[in-house]
């Protein structure tokens, strides 16, 4: 199973929005709604930000939103804040009990 | 409150095995699946597989079949992940993560650094 494709980096100024794409195939993202997004700060464990494409766990700010179209999922961070600077990973169920991570995107707040 | 606490840093020689533990608290252990994920230094996250904490059934990612074993001890609410025949490429931080039921991992352990060095 190949990793989902994400841009290596993305950036925005405080208050702006940034959108990260996550491209898979019809065998993973395109075949189900089990797409999640994780935020990881250096030296820390990942944190769940979005699950089932667009749902936010309790405690995650509504500045974070997710969507999907075809084989591509997206995470949008609105109203960027300094603490949003981190690595972000998408994930997807890939059928037959398999699972795949994205390549990761480093978000920089300028 | 849910907590996943992993065992400490390990240093192993090539060819050895390592067993990492993940002790859960704050919820009914057997109600969830547990996944294991690893992250090599400076690299991305890599899914290794899952274990059904109720039945003990497992499923491993293709890259880990045959040399990774996931088990659990329900009496002490602890999951284990063992990697055999370690190589230098297995140097990584290994995480356990609880599946909320739809392939979303809501709680993670703090990570266990495994260093393979001769």
Coordinates of C-alpha atoms in Angstrom, one line a residue:
Chain A
X1 CA 0.0 0.0 0.0
X2 CA 1.6 3.3 -1.1
X3 CA 1.5 6.4 1.2
X4 CA -1.0 9.1 0.5
X5 CA 0.5 12.1 -1.2
X6 CA 0.7 15.4 0.6
X7 CA 2.7 18.6 -0.2
X8 CA 5.9 18.7 1.8
X9 CA 5.2 22.2 3.1
X10 CA 2.5 24.9 3.4
X11 CA 2.6 28.3 5.0
X12 CA 0.5 31.3 5.9
X13 CA 0.5 34.4 8.0
X14 CA -1.4 34.7 11.3
X15 CA -5.1 35.0 10.7
X16 CA -4.9 33.6 7.2
X17 CA -6.1 30.2 6.0
X18 CA -4.0 27.3 4.8
X19 CA -5.3 24.2 3.0
X20 CA -3.4 20.9 2.8
X21 CA -4.3 18.3 0.2
X22 CA -4.0 14.5 0.6
X23 CA -4.2 12.5 -2.6
X24 CA -4.9 8.8 -2.7
X25 CA -6.6 6.4 -5.0
X26 CA -10.0 4.7 -5.5
X27 CA -8.8 2.0 -3.2
X28 CA -8.3 4.2 -0.2
X29 CA -9.6 7.8 0.0
X30 CA -12.0 7.3 -2.9
X31 CA -13.6 4.2 -1.5
X32 CA -14.6 5.3 2.0
X33 CA -15.2 8.1 4.5
X34 CA -12.6 6.9 7.0
X35 CA -10.2 9.8 6.4
X36 CA -8.5 11.4 9.5
X37 CA -6.0 14.2 10.0
X38 CA -3.3 14.4 12.7
X39 CA -1.2 17.3 14.1
X40 CA 2.2 16.5 15.4
X41 CA 4.5 19.0 17.2
X42 CA 8.2 18.2 17.4
X43 CA 9.0 15.5 19.9
X44 CA 5.3 14.9 20.6
X45 CA 2.8 12.2 19.8
X46 CA 0.3 12.9 17.0
X47 CA -3.1 14.4 17.9
X48 CA -6.3 13.6 16.2
X49 CA -7.8 16.7 14.6
X50 CA -10.4 15.4 12.1
X51 CA -11.9 12.0 11.7
X52 CA -14.5 10.5 9.2
X53 CA -13.5 13.2 6.7
X54 CA -14.9 16.2 8.5
X55 CA -15.8 15.5 12.2
X56 CA -13.9 17.2 14.9
X57 CA -13.1 15.5 18.2
X58 CA -14.1 17.3 21.4
X59 CA -11.6 20.1 22.1
X60 CA -10.4 20.7 18.6
X61 CA -11.1 24.3 17.5
X62 CA -13.6 24.8 14.7
X63 CA -10.8 26.6 12.8
X64 CA -9.9 23.1 11.6
X65 CA -12.1 21.6 9.0
X66 CA -11.9 18.7 6.6
X67 CA -13.4 17.7 3.3
X68 CA -13.1 15.2 0.5
X69 CA -13.7 15.1 -3.2
X70 CA -13.0 11.9 -5.2
X71 CA -9.6 10.6 -4.3
X72 CA -8.4 13.7 -2.6
X73 CA -9.0 14.9 1.0
X74 CA -8.3 18.3 2.3
X75 CA -7.6 19.9 5.7
X76 CA -8.2 23.7 6.1
X77 CA -6.9 25.7 9.0
X78 CA -8.6 29.0 9.2
X79 CA -7.4 32.0 11.3
X80 CA -3.9 30.6 11.6
X81 CA -2.3 30.9 15.0
X82 CA 1.3 30.4 16.0
X83 CA 0.5 27.2 17.8
X84 CA -0.8 25.7 14.5
X85 CA 2.8 25.4 13.3
X86 CA 3.4 21.6 13.2
X87 CA 3.4 18.6 10.9
X88 CA 0.1 17.4 9.6
X89 CA -0.6 13.8 8.4
X90 CA -3.7 12.5 6.7
X91 CA -4.7 8.9 6.9
X92 CA -7.2 6.6 5.2
X93 CA -8.7 3.1 5.5
X94 CA -7.4 1.3 2.5
X95 CA -9.6 -1.8 2.4
X96 CA -9.2 -5.4 3.7
X97 CA -8.2 -4.1 7.1
X98 CA -5.4 -2.1 5.8
X99 CA -4.5 1.5 6.6
X100 CA -2.2 4.1 5.2
X101 CA -0.7 7.4 6.3
X102 CA 0.1 10.4 4.2
X103 CA 3.6 11.7 3.6
X104 CA 3.1 14.6 5.9
X105 CA 3.0 18.4 5.5
X106 CA 5.0 20.9 7.5
X107 CA 2.9 24.0 8.2
X108 CA 4.8 27.2 8.9
X109 CA 3.2 30.3 10.4
X110 CA 5.0 33.2 8.9
Chain B
X1 CA -9.3 10.1 31.9
X2 CA -7.8 7.9 29.2
X3 CA -4.1 7.3 29.4
X4 CA -1.7 5.1 27.4
X5 CA 1.7 4.7 29.0
X6 CA 4.4 3.0 27.1
X7 CA 7.6 1.3 28.3
X8 CA 10.9 3.1 28.2
X9 CA 13.7 3.6 25.7
X10 CA 15.4 0.5 24.3
X11 CA 18.8 0.0 22.7
X12 CA 19.3 -3.3 20.9
X13 CA 21.8 -4.9 18.7
X14 CA 21.0 -6.0 15.1
X15 CA 19.3 -9.4 15.0
X16 CA 17.8 -9.0 18.5
X17 CA 14.1 -8.6 19.4
X18 CA 12.4 -5.8 21.3
X19 CA 9.0 -5.9 23.0
X20 CA 7.2 -2.6 23.7
X21 CA 4.4 -2.3 26.2
X22 CA 1.4 0.0 26.3
X23 CA -0.6 0.2 29.5
X24 CA -4.1 1.6 29.2
X25 CA -6.2 3.2 31.9
X26 CA -9.3 5.2 32.2
X27 CA -11.6 3.1 30.0
X28 CA -12.7 -0.5 29.3
X29 CA -9.6 -1.9 27.7
X30 CA -11.4 -4.6 25.7
X31 CA -13.9 -2.2 24.1
X32 CA -11.4 -0.9 21.5
X33 CA -8.7 -1.9 19.0
X34 CA -5.1 -0.8 19.5
X35 CA -2.9 0.2 16.6
X36 CA 0.9 0.5 16.5
X37 CA 2.6 3.2 14.5
X38 CA 6.3 4.0 14.1
X39 CA 8.3 7.0 13.1
X40 CA 11.9 6.8 12.0
X41 CA 14.1 9.8 12.9
X42 CA 13.1 12.8 10.7
X43 CA 10.5 10.7 8.8
X44 CA 6.8 10.3 8.6
X45 CA 4.4 8.1 10.4
X46 CA 4.1 4.4 9.3
X47 CA 1.2 2.2 10.3
X48 CA 2.2 -1.3 11.5
X49 CA -1.0 -3.0 12.3
X50 CA -3.8 -3.5 14.9
X51 CA -4.9 -5.8 17.6
X52 CA -8.5 -6.4 18.7
X53 CA -8.1 -6.1 22.5
X54 CA -11.2 -8.2 23.1
X55 CA -10.4 -11.2 20.9
X56 CA -6.7 -10.9 20.4
X57 CA -7.2 -11.0 16.6
X58 CA -4.4 -9.1 14.7
X59 CA -3.8 -7.6 11.3
X60 CA -0.4 -6.5 10.2
X61 CA 0.6 -4.1 7.5
X62 CA 2.2 -6.0 4.6
X63 CA 5.6 -4.5 5.4
X64 CA 5.6 -6.0 8.9
X65 CA 4.1 -9.4 8.4
X66 CA 6.3 -12.2 9.7
X67 CA 8.4 -10.2 12.0
X68 CA 6.1 -8.1 14.1
X69 CA 3.8 -9.6 16.8
X70 CA 1.0 -7.8 18.7
X71 CA -0.4 -9.3 21.8
X72 CA -2.3 -8.2 24.9
X73 CA -2.9 -9.1 28.5
X74 CA -6.4 -8.1 29.5
X75 CA -5.7 -8.8 33.2
X76 CA -3.4 -5.8 33.3
X77 CA -4.9 -3.7 30.4
X78 CA -1.6 -3.8 28.5
X79 CA -0.9 -4.2 24.8
X80 CA 2.4 -5.4 23.5
X81 CA 4.3 -5.1 20.2
X82 CA 7.3 -7.2 19.5
X83 CA 9.7 -6.7 16.6
X84 CA 12.1 -9.5 15.9
X85 CA 15.3 -9.7 13.8
X86 CA 15.9 -6.0 14.3
X87 CA 17.9 -4.1 11.7
X88 CA 19.3 -0.5 11.7
X89 CA 16.2 0.5 9.7
X90 CA 14.0 -0.3 12.7
X91 CA 15.4 2.6 14.7
X92 CA 12.3 4.6 15.4
X93 CA 9.8 5.9 17.9
X94 CA 7.0 3.4 18.3
X95 CA 3.6 4.5 19.3
X96 CA 0.4 2.7 20.4
X97 CA -2.8 4.4 19.6
X98 CA -6.4 3.7 20.5
X99 CA -8.9 3.4 17.6
X100 CA -12.2 5.1 18.3
X101 CA -14.0 2.6 16.1
X102 CA -13.7 4.1 12.7
X103 CA -9.9 4.2 12.0
X104 CA -9.5 7.4 13.9
X105 CA -6.9 7.3 16.7
X106 CA -8.0 9.4 19.6
X107 CA -5.4 8.6 22.3
X108 CA -1.8 7.9 21.8
X109 CA 1.0 6.7 24.0
X110 CA 4.0 8.9 24.6
X111 CA 6.2 6.9 22.2
X112 CA 9.0 4.5 22.8
X113 CA 12.4 5.1 21.2
X114 CA 14.0 1.9 20.0
X115 CA 17.6 2.4 18.8
X116 CA 19.3 -0.4 16.9
X117 CA 23.0 -0.1 17.2
X118 CA 26.0 -2.4 17.0

